[in-house]
Coordinates of C-alpha atoms (C1' of nucleotides) in Angstrom, one line a residue:
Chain O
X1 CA 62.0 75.4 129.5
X2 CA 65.4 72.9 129.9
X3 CA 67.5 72.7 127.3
X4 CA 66.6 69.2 126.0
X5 CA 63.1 70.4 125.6
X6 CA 64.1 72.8 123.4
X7 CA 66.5 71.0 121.4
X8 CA 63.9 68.2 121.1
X9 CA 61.1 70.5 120.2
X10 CA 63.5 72.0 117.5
X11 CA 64.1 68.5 116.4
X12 CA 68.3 69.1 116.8
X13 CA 70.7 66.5 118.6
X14 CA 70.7 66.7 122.3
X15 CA 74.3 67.0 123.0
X16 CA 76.4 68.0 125.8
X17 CA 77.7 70.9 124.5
X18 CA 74.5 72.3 123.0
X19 CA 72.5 71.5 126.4
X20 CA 75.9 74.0 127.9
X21 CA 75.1 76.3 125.4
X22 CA 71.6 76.8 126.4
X23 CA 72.4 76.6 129.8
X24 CA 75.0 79.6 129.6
X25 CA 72.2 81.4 127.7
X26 CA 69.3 80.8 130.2
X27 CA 71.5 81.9 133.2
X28 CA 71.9 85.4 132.1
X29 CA 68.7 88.0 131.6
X30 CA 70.7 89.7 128.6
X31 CA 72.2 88.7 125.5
X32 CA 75.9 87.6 125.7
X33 CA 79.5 87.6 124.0
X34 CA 81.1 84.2 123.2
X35 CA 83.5 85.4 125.8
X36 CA 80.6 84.9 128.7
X37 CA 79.2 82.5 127.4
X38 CA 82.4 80.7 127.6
X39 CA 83.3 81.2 131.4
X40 CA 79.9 80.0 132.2
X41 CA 80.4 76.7 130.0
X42 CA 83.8 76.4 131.6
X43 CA 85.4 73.0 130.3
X44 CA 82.7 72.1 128.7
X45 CA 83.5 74.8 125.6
X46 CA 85.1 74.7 122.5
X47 CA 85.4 77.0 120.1
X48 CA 85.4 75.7 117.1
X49 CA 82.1 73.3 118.2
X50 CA 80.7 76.6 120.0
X51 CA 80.3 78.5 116.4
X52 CA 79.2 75.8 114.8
X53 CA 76.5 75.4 117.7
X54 CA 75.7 78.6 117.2
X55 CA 75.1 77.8 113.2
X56 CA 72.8 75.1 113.9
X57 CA 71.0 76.4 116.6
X58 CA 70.5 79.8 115.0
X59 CA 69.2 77.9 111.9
X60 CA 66.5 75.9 113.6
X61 CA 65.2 79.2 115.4
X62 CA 66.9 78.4 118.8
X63 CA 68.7 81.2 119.5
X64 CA 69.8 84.2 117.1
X65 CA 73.3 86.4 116.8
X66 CA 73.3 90.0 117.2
X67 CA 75.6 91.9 115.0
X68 CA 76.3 95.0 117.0
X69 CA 79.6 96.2 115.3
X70 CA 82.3 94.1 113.6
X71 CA 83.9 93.5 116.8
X72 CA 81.3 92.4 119.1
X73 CA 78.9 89.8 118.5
X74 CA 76.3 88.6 121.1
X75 CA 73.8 85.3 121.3
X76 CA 70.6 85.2 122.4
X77 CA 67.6 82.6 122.9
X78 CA 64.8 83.6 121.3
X79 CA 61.6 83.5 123.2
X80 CA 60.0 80.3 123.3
X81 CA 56.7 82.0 122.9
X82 CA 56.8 83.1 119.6
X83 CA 57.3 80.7 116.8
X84 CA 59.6 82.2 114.5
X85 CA 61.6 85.1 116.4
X86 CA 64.6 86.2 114.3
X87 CA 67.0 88.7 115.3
X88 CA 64.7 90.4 112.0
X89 CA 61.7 91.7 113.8
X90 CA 62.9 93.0 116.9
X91 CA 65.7 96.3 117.9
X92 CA 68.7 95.9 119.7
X93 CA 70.1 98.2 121.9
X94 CA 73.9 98.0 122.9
X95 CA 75.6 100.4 126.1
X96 CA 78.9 101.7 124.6
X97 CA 79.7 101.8 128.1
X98 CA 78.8 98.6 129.8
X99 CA 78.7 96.3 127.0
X100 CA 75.2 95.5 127.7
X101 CA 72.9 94.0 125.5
X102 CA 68.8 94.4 125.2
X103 CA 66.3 93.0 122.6
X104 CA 63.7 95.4 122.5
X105 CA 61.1 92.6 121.9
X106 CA 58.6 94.9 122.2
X107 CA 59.9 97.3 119.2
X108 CA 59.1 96.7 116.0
X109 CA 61.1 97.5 113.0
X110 CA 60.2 99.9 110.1
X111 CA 59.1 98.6 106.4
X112 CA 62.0 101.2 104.5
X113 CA 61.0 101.6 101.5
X114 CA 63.8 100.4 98.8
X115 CA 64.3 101.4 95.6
X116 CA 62.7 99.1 92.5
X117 CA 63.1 95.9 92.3
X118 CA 65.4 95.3 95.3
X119 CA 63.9 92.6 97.6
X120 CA 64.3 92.8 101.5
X121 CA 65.2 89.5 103.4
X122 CA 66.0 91.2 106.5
X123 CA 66.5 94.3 108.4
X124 CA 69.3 94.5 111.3
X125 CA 68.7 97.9 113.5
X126 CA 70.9 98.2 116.2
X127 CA 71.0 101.7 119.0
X128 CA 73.8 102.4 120.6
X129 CA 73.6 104.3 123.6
X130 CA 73.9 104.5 127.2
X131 CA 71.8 102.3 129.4
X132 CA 70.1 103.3 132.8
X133 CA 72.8 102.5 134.9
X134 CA 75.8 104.1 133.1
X135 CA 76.7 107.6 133.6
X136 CA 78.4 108.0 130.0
X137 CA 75.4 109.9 129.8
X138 CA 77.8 112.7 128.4
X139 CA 75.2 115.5 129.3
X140 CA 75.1 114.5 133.1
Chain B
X1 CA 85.4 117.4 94.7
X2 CA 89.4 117.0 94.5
X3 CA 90.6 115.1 97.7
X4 CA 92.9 118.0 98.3
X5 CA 90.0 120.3 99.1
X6 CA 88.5 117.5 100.7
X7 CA 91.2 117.4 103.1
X8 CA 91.4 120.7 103.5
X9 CA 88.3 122.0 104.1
X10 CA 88.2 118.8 107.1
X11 CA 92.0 120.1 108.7
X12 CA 93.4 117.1 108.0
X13 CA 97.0 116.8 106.7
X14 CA 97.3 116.4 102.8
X15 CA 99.3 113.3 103.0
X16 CA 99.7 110.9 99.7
X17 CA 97.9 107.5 100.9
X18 CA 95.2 109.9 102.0
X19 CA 94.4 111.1 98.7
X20 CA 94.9 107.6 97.3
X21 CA 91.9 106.7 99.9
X22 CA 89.7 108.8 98.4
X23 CA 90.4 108.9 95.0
X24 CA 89.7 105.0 95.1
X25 CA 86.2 105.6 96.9
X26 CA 85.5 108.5 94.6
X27 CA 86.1 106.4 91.6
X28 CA 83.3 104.0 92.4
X29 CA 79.4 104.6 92.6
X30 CA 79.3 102.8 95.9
X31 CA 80.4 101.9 99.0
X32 CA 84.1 99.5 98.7
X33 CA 85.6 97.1 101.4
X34 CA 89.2 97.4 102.5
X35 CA 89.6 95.1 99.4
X36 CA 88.1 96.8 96.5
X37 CA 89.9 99.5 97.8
X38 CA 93.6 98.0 98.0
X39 CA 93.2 97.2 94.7
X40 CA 92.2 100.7 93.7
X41 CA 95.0 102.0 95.5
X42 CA 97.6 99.8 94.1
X43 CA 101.1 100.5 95.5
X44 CA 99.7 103.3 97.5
X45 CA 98.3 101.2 99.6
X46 CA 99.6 99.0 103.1
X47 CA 97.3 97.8 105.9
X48 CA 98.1 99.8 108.9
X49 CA 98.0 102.7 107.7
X50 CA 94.5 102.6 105.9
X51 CA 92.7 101.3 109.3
X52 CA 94.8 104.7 110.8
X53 CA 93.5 107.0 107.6
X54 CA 89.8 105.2 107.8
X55 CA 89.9 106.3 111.6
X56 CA 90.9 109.9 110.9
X57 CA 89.0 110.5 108.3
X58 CA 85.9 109.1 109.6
X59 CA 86.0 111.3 112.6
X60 CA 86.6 114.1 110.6
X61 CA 83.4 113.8 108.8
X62 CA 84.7 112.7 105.2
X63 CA 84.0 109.3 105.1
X64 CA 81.7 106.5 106.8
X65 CA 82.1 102.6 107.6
X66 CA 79.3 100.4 106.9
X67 CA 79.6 97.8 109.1
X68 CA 77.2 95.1 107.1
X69 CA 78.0 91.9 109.6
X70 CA 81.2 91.0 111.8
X71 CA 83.1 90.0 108.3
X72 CA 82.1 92.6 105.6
X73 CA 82.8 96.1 106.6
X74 CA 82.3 98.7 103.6
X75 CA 83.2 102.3 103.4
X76 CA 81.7 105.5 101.8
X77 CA 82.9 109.0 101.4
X78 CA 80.1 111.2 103.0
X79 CA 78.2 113.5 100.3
X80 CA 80.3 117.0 100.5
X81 CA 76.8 118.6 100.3
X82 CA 75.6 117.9 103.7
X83 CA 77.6 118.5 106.4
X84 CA 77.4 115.8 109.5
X85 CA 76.8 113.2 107.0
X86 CA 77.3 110.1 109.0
X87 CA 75.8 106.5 109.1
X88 CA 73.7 107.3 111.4
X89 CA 71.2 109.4 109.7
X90 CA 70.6 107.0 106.8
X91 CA 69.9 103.4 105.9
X92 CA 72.6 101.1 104.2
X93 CA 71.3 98.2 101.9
X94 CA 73.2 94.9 101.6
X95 CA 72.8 92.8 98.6
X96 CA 73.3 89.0 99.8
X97 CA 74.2 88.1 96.2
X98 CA 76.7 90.6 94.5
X99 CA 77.9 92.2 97.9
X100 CA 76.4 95.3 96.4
X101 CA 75.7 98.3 99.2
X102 CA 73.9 101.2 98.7
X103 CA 73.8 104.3 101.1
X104 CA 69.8 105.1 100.9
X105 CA 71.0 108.8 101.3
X106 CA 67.0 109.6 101.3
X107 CA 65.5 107.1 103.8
X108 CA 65.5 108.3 107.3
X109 CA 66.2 106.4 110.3
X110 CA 63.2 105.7 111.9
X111 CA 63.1 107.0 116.1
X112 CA 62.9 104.3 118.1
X113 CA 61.2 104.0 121.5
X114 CA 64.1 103.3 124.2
X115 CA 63.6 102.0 127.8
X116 CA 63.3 104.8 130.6
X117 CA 66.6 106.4 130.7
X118 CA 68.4 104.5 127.9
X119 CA 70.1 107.6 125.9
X120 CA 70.5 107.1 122.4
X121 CA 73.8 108.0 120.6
X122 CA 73.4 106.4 117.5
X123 CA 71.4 103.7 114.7
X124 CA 72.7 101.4 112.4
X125 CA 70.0 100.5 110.2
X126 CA 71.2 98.0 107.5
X127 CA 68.7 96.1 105.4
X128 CA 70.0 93.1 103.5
X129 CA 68.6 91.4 100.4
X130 CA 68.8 91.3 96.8
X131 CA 69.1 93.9 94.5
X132 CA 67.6 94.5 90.8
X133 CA 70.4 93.0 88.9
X134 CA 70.2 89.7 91.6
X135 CA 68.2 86.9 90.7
X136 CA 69.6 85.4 94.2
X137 CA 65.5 86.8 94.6
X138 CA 64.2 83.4 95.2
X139 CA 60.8 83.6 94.2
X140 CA 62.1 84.1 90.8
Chain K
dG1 C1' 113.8 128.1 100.7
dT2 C1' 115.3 126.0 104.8
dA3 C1' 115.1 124.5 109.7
dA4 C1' 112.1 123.1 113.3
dT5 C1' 108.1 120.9 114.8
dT6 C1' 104.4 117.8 114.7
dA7 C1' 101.9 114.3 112.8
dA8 C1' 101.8 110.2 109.6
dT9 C1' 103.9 106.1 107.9
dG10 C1' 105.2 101.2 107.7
dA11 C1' 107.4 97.1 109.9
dA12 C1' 106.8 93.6 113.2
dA13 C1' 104.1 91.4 116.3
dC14 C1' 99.9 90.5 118.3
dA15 C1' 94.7 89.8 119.2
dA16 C1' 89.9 88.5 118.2
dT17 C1' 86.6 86.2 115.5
dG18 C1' 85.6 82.7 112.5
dT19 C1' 86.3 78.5 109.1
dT20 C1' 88.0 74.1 106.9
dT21 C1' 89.6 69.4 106.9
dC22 C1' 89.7 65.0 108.9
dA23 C1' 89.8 61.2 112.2
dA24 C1' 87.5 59.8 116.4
dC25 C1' 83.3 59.7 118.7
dT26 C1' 78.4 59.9 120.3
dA27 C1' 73.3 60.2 119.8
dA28 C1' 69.4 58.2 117.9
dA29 C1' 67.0 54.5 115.4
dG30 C1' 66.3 49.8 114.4
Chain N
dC1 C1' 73.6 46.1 120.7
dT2 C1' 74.8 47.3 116.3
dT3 C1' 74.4 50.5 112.6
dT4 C1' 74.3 55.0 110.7
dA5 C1' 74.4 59.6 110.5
dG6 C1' 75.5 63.7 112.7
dT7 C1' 78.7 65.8 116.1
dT8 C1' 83.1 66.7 118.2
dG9 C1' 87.9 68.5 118.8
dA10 C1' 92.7 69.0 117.0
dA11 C1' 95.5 71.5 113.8
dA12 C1' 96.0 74.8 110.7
dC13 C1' 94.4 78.7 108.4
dA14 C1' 91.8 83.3 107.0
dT15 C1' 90.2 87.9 107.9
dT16 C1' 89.8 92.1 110.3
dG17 C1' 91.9 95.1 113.3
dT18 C1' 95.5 97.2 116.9
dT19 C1' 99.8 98.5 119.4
dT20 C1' 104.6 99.9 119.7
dC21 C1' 108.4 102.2 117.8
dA22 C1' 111.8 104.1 114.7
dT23 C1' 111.6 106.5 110.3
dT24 C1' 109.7 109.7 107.2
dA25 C1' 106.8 113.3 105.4
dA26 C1' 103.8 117.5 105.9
dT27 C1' 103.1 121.9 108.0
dT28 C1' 104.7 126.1 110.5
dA29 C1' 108.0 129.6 111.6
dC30 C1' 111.9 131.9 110.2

DNA sequence: GTAATTAATGAAACAATGTTTCAACTAAAG
DNA sequence: CTTTAGTTGAAACATTGTTTCATTAATTAC
Protein backbone atom coordinates (compact mmCIF):
# COMPACT_ATOMS: atom_id res chain seq x y z
CA UNK A 1 0.00 0.00 0.00
CA UNK A 2 2.00 3.67 -0.69
CA UNK A 3 2.21 5.87 1.80
CA UNK A 4 -0.41 8.46 0.68
CA UNK A 5 -2.92 5.72 0.65
CA UNK A 6 -2.42 5.12 4.08
CA UNK A 7 -2.18 8.54 5.33
CA UNK A 8 -5.40 9.34 3.30
CA UNK A 9 -7.21 6.27 4.50
CA UNK A 10 -6.14 7.31 8.11
CA UNK A 11 -7.50 10.75 7.26
CA UNK A 12 -3.80 12.48 8.45
CA UNK A 13 -1.91 15.23 6.29
CA UNK A 14 0.07 13.87 3.51
CA UNK A 15 3.32 15.36 4.07
CA UNK A 16 6.77 14.91 2.97
CA UNK A 17 8.14 13.89 5.96
CA UNK A 18 5.38 11.51 6.95
CA UNK A 19 5.25 9.87 3.35
CA UNK A 20 9.53 9.38 4.38
CA UNK A 21 8.47 7.91 7.43
CA UNK A 22 6.38 5.33 5.90
CA UNK A 23 8.67 4.81 3.32
CA UNK A 24 11.68 4.03 5.89
CA UNK A 25 9.18 1.72 7.53
CA UNK A 26 8.01 -0.23 4.38
CA UNK A 27 11.67 -0.89 3.26
CA UNK A 28 12.59 -2.92 6.17
CA UNK A 29 10.74 -6.60 7.05
CA UNK A 30 11.42 -5.78 10.87
CA UNK A 31 10.59 -3.20 13.25
CA UNK A 32 13.19 -0.31 13.48
CA UNK A 33 15.16 2.23 15.86
CA UNK A 34 14.82 5.96 15.09
CA UNK A 35 18.46 5.57 14.42
CA UNK A 36 17.49 3.34 11.00
CA UNK A 37 14.90 4.90 10.30
CA UNK A 38 16.86 7.95 10.14
CA UNK A 39 19.71 6.85 7.66
CA UNK A 40 17.08 5.60 5.38
CA UNK A 41 15.10 9.08 5.44
CA UNK A 42 18.47 10.71 4.94
CA UNK A 43 17.89 14.57 4.62
CA UNK A 44 14.57 14.33 4.70
CA UNK A 45 14.61 13.76 8.76
CA UNK A 46 14.23 15.66 11.65
CA UNK A 47 14.01 14.92 14.87
CA UNK A 48 12.04 16.83 16.54
CA UNK A 49 9.15 16.53 13.47
CA UNK A 50 10.19 12.60 13.46
CA UNK A 51 8.63 12.13 17.23
CA UNK A 52 6.06 14.11 16.68
CA UNK A 53 5.26 11.98 13.45
CA UNK A 54 5.51 9.22 15.38
CA UNK A 55 2.72 10.79 17.98
CA UNK A 56 0.28 11.30 15.29
CA UNK A 57 0.70 8.44 13.32
CA UNK A 58 0.69 6.10 16.27
CA UNK A 59 -2.56 7.83 17.33
CA UNK A 60 -4.45 7.30 14.14
CA UNK A 61 -3.42 3.48 14.11
CA UNK A 62 -0.63 4.00 11.52
CA UNK A 63 2.10 2.56 12.93
CA UNK A 64 2.83 1.68 16.80
CA UNK A 65 6.19 2.08 19.22
CA UNK A 66 7.63 -0.84 20.85
CA UNK A 67 8.97 -0.29 24.28
CA UNK A 68 11.67 -2.94 24.54
CA UNK A 69 13.76 -1.44 27.47
CA UNK A 70 14.29 2.21 28.46
CA UNK A 71 16.99 2.49 26.03
CA UNK A 72 15.75 1.13 22.85
CA UNK A 73 12.55 1.99 21.28
CA UNK A 74 11.55 0.64 17.84
CA UNK A 75 8.52 1.69 15.22
CA UNK A 76 6.55 -0.33 13.31
CA UNK A 77 3.49 -0.24 10.75
CA UNK A 78 0.79 -2.01 11.74
CA UNK A 79 -0.69 -4.28 9.29
CA UNK A 80 -3.00 -2.81 7.00
CA UNK A 81 -5.17 -5.84 7.31
CA UNK A 82 -6.45 -5.55 10.60
CA UNK A 83 -8.38 -2.56 11.68
CA UNK A 84 -7.17 -1.69 14.94
CA UNK A 85 -3.66 -3.34 15.54
CA UNK A 86 -2.00 -1.86 18.69
CA UNK A 87 1.29 -2.75 19.92
CA UNK A 88 -1.65 -4.28 22.70
CA UNK A 89 -2.60 -7.48 21.20
CA UNK A 90 0.42 -8.86 19.84
CA UNK A 91 4.27 -10.09 21.54
CA UNK A 92 7.34 -8.71 20.74
CA UNK A 93 10.48 -10.44 20.63
CA UNK A 94 13.86 -8.43 20.80
CA UNK A 95 17.70 -10.44 20.01
CA UNK A 96 19.92 -9.04 22.84
CA UNK A 97 22.42 -9.80 20.34
CA UNK A 98 21.52 -8.45 17.04
CA UNK A 99 19.17 -5.79 17.93
CA UNK A 100 16.50 -7.39 16.04
CA UNK A 101 13.00 -6.85 16.34
CA UNK A 102 9.82 -9.28 15.60
CA UNK A 103 6.01 -8.79 16.14
CA UNK A 104 4.78 -12.04 16.84
CA UNK A 105 1.47 -11.14 15.06
CA UNK A 106 0.47 -14.43 15.45
CA UNK A 107 0.77 -14.49 19.44
CA UNK A 108 -1.76 -13.49 21.39
CA UNK A 109 -1.37 -11.99 24.77
CA UNK A 110 -2.78 -13.40 28.18
CA UNK A 111 -5.93 -11.85 30.07
CA UNK A 112 -3.84 -11.58 33.82
CA UNK A 113 -5.98 -11.48 36.17
CA UNK A 114 -5.59 -8.10 38.39
CA UNK A 115 -6.54 -7.59 41.61
CA UNK A 116 -10.16 -5.73 42.36
CA UNK A 117 -11.08 -2.97 40.89
CA UNK A 118 -7.95 -2.18 38.86
CA UNK A 119 -8.92 -1.71 35.12
CA UNK A 120 -6.50 -2.91 32.27
CA UNK A 121 -5.95 -0.47 29.26
CA UNK A 122 -3.16 -2.40 27.93
CA UNK A 123 -0.68 -5.12 28.24
CA UNK A 124 3.05 -4.63 26.79
CA UNK A 125 4.93 -8.27 26.76
CA UNK A 126 8.13 -8.14 25.42
CA UNK A 127 10.92 -11.67 25.11
CA UNK A 128 14.20 -11.18 24.98
CA UNK A 129 16.23 -13.66 23.53
CA UNK A 130 18.38 -14.79 20.86
CA UNK A 131 17.12 -15.03 17.41
CA UNK A 132 17.87 -17.88 14.77
CA UNK A 133 20.72 -16.43 13.44
CA UNK A 134 22.74 -15.35 16.55
CA UNK A 135 24.98 -17.73 18.33
CA UNK A 136 24.49 -15.89 21.83
CA UNK A 137 22.74 -19.02 22.19
CA UNK A 138 24.91 -19.27 25.50
CA UNK A 139 24.33 -23.22 25.61
CA UNK A 140 25.84 -23.77 21.93
CA UNK B 1 15.13 -7.70 56.90
CA UNK B 2 18.03 -5.13 57.89
CA UNK B 3 19.89 -4.08 54.72
CA UNK B 4 23.06 -5.17 56.50
CA UNK B 5 22.01 -8.81 56.26
CA UNK B 6 20.71 -8.04 53.08
CA UNK B 7 24.03 -7.22 51.82
CA UNK B 8 25.50 -9.81 53.34
CA UNK B 9 23.87 -12.74 52.68
CA UNK B 10 24.20 -11.29 48.58
CA UNK B 11 28.39 -10.66 49.07
CA UNK B 12 28.15 -7.36 48.39
CA UNK B 13 30.20 -4.74 50.32
CA UNK B 14 28.26 -2.99 53.21
CA UNK B 15 28.78 0.43 52.00
CA UNK B 16 26.57 3.58 53.37
CA UNK B 17 24.60 4.72 50.13
CA UNK B 18 23.91 1.10 49.74
CA UNK B 19 22.03 0.77 52.79
CA UNK B 20 20.46 4.22 52.19
CA UNK B 21 19.09 2.38 48.80
CA UNK B 22 17.41 0.04 50.50
CA UNK B 23 16.22 1.41 53.42
CA UNK B 24 14.33 4.00 51.08
CA UNK B 25 12.75 0.99 48.97
CA UNK B 26 12.07 -0.85 52.18
CA UNK B 27 10.27 2.03 53.62
CA UNK B 28 7.66 2.06 50.88
CA UNK B 29 4.87 -0.64 50.01
CA UNK B 30 5.83 -0.37 46.28
CA UNK B 31 8.04 -0.10 43.67
CA UNK B 32 9.91 3.90 43.69
CA UNK B 33 11.56 5.70 40.65
CA UNK B 34 15.12 7.11 40.99
CA UNK B 35 13.01 10.08 42.28
CA UNK B 36 10.94 8.90 45.04
CA UNK B 37 14.01 7.46 45.98
CA UNK B 38 16.47 10.57 46.10
CA UNK B 39 14.10 12.04 48.16
CA UNK B 40 14.07 9.16 50.54
CA UNK B 41 17.61 9.08 50.61
CA UNK B 42 18.18 12.72 51.30
CA UNK B 43 21.91 13.60 51.50
CA UNK B 44 22.83 10.11 51.02
CA UNK B 45 22.03 10.26 47.85
CA UNK B 46 24.05 11.47 44.29
CA UNK B 47 23.30 10.25 40.74
CA UNK B 48 26.23 8.22 39.62
CA UNK B 49 26.56 6.29 42.19
CA UNK B 50 22.76 5.00 42.54
CA UNK B 51 22.71 3.89 38.61
CA UNK B 52 26.33 1.95 39.86
CA UNK B 53 24.47 0.55 43.25
CA UNK B 54 21.01 -0.26 41.14
CA UNK B 55 23.50 -2.22 38.73
CA UNK B 56 25.14 -4.28 41.51
CA UNK B 57 22.55 -4.91 43.40
CA UNK B 58 20.31 -5.94 40.75
CA UNK B 59 22.71 -8.53 39.58
CA UNK B 60 23.12 -9.74 42.85
CA UNK B 61 19.52 -10.67 43.20
CA UNK B 62 18.35 -7.90 45.82
CA UNK B 63 16.58 -5.72 43.85
CA UNK B 64 14.71 -5.42 40.36
CA UNK B 65 13.99 -2.45 37.76
CA UNK B 66 10.67 -2.12 36.33
CA UNK B 67 11.09 -0.65 33.25
CA UNK B 68 7.29 0.77 32.70
CA UNK B 69 8.10 2.78 29.19
CA UNK B 70 11.44 4.54 27.88
CA UNK B 71 10.77 7.48 30.66
CA UNK B 72 9.45 5.80 33.88
CA UNK B 73 11.74 3.20 35.25
CA UNK B 74 10.74 1.91 38.90
CA UNK B 75 12.57 -0.23 41.17
CA UNK B 76 11.72 -3.07 43.80
CA UNK B 77 13.68 -4.93 46.32
CA UNK B 78 13.08 -8.67 45.45
CA UNK B 79 11.00 -10.56 48.31
CA UNK B 80 14.01 -12.13 50.68
CA UNK B 81 11.75 -15.26 50.68
CA UNK B 82 12.29 -16.53 47.24
CA UNK B 83 15.52 -16.76 46.01
CA UNK B 84 15.94 -15.76 42.08
CA UNK B 85 13.32 -13.31 42.43
CA UNK B 86 13.63 -11.30 39.33
CA UNK B 87 11.27 -9.45 36.92
CA UNK B 88 10.98 -11.96 34.91
CA UNK B 89 8.96 -14.38 36.72
CA UNK B 90 6.15 -12.03 37.51
CA UNK B 91 3.83 -9.30 36.10
CA UNK B 92 4.32 -5.48 36.98
CA UNK B 93 1.07 -3.30 36.79
CA UNK B 94 1.25 0.47 35.83
CA UNK B 95 -1.39 2.78 36.98
CA UNK B 96 -1.70 5.57 34.13
CA UNK B 97 -3.16 7.92 36.69
CA UNK B 98 -1.16 7.97 40.11
CA UNK B 99 2.00 6.29 38.63
CA UNK B 100 1.23 3.54 41.10
CA UNK B 101 3.15 -0.02 40.20
CA UNK B 102 2.47 -3.08 41.75
CA UNK B 103 4.69 -6.26 41.48
CA UNK B 104 1.78 -9.12 40.98
CA UNK B 105 4.26 -11.32 42.91
CA UNK B 106 1.40 -14.18 42.31
CA UNK B 107 0.67 -13.93 38.51
CA UNK B 108 2.91 -15.99 36.43
CA UNK B 109 4.27 -15.14 33.23
CA UNK B 110 2.52 -16.74 30.70
CA UNK B 111 5.10 -19.13 28.03
CA UNK B 112 5.01 -17.81 24.97
CA UNK B 113 5.37 -19.70 21.61
CA UNK B 114 8.72 -18.47 19.88
CA UNK B 115 9.78 -18.86 16.25
CA UNK B 116 11.95 -22.04 15.39
CA UNK B 117 15.08 -21.47 17.10
CA UNK B 118 14.44 -18.18 18.79
CA UNK B 119 15.80 -18.95 22.56
CA UNK B 120 14.13 -17.20 25.21
CA UNK B 121 16.08 -15.40 27.97
CA UNK B 122 13.62 -13.43 29.45
CA UNK B 123 9.67 -11.57 29.65
CA UNK B 124 8.69 -8.33 30.64
CA UNK B 125 5.11 -8.40 31.14
CA UNK B 126 3.80 -5.02 32.21
CA UNK B 127 0.10 -4.19 32.21
CA UNK B 128 -0.88 -0.62 32.45
CA UNK B 129 -4.21 0.94 33.57
CA UNK B 130 -5.96 2.24 36.46
CA UNK B 131 -5.99 1.23 39.80
CA UNK B 132 -8.82 1.03 42.61
CA UNK B 133 -8.11 4.44 44.06
CA UNK B 134 -8.04 5.95 40.17
CA UNK B 135 -11.05 7.27 38.79
CA UNK B 136 -8.69 8.02 35.55
CA UNK B 137 -11.22 4.57 34.92
CA UNK B 138 -13.13 6.23 32.15
CA UNK B 139 -16.25 4.55 32.15
CA UNK B 140 -16.81 6.00 35.48
C1' DG C 1 44.14 -2.01 65.86
C1' DT C 2 46.73 -0.97 61.87
C1' DA C 3 48.55 -1.50 57.18
C1' DA C 4 47.62 -3.24 52.65
C1' DT C 5 44.42 -4.30 49.16
C1' DT C 6 40.42 -3.99 46.59
C1' DA C 7 36.27 -2.06 45.51
C1' DA C 8 33.09 2.00 45.77
C1' DT C 9 32.45 6.91 45.46
C1' DG C 10 31.64 11.47 43.40
C1' DA C 11 33.01 15.14 40.01
C1' DA C 12 33.03 16.40 35.28
C1' DA C 13 31.74 15.60 30.93
C1' DC C 14 29.16 13.27 27.70
C1' DA C 15 25.32 10.54 25.08
C1' DA C 16 20.60 9.18 23.84
C1' DT C 17 15.83 10.03 23.87
C1' DG C 18 12.23 13.09 24.04
C1' DT C 19 9.56 17.80 24.71
C1' DT C 20 8.21 22.79 24.50
C1' DT C 21 7.78 27.34 22.40
C1' DC C 22 7.39 30.08 18.49
C1' DA C 23 7.82 31.99 13.88
C1' DA C 24 7.71 30.35 9.09
C1' DC C 25 5.63 27.38 6.06
C1' DT C 26 2.70 23.99 3.51
C1' DA C 27 -1.45 21.13 2.61
C1' DA C 28 -6.24 21.00 2.01
C1' DA C 29 -10.66 23.35 1.30
C1' DG C 30 -13.39 26.88 -0.61
C1' DC D 1 -5.73 31.75 -5.63
C1' DT D 2 -6.69 32.86 -1.08
C1' DT D 3 -7.74 31.44 3.45
C1' DT D 4 -7.21 28.59 7.39
C1' DA D 5 -5.66 25.17 10.05
C1' DG D 6 -2.22 21.96 10.77
C1' DT D 7 2.86 21.00 10.13
C1' DT D 8 7.63 22.13 10.20
C1' DG D 9 12.30 23.16 12.00
C1' DA D 10 15.31 26.02 15.09
C1' DA D 11 16.69 26.79 19.73
C1' DA D 12 16.68 25.47 24.14
C1' DC D 13 15.69 22.40 27.60
C1' DA D 14 14.50 17.91 30.47
C1' DT D 15 15.32 13.17 31.82
C1' DT D 16 17.74 8.97 32.06
C1' DG D 17 21.91 6.86 31.91
C1' DT D 18 27.35 6.09 31.12
C1' DT D 19 32.45 6.75 31.12
C1' DT D 20 36.87 8.21 32.98
C1' DC D 21 39.68 9.16 36.77
C1' DA D 22 41.40 10.67 41.22
C1' DT D 23 39.82 10.13 45.98
C1' DT D 24 37.91 7.60 49.59
C1' DA D 25 35.95 3.87 52.15
C1' DA D 26 35.36 -1.21 53.18
C1' DT D 27 37.39 -5.61 53.75
C1' DT D 28 41.46 -8.73 54.44
C1' DA D 29 45.76 -9.95 56.37
C1' DC D 30 48.95 -9.11 59.88
Amino acid sequence: MKPNDILQQHEVKKTLSRIALIKALQTSNQPLSENEIRVRMLDQYDRITFYRNVQTLSESGILHRIVIDNTHVKYALNCCEKEHHHAIDHVHFYCKECGKTVCLDEVPVQQYPLPDGFKLDECDVVIKGYCKDCPGNHNA
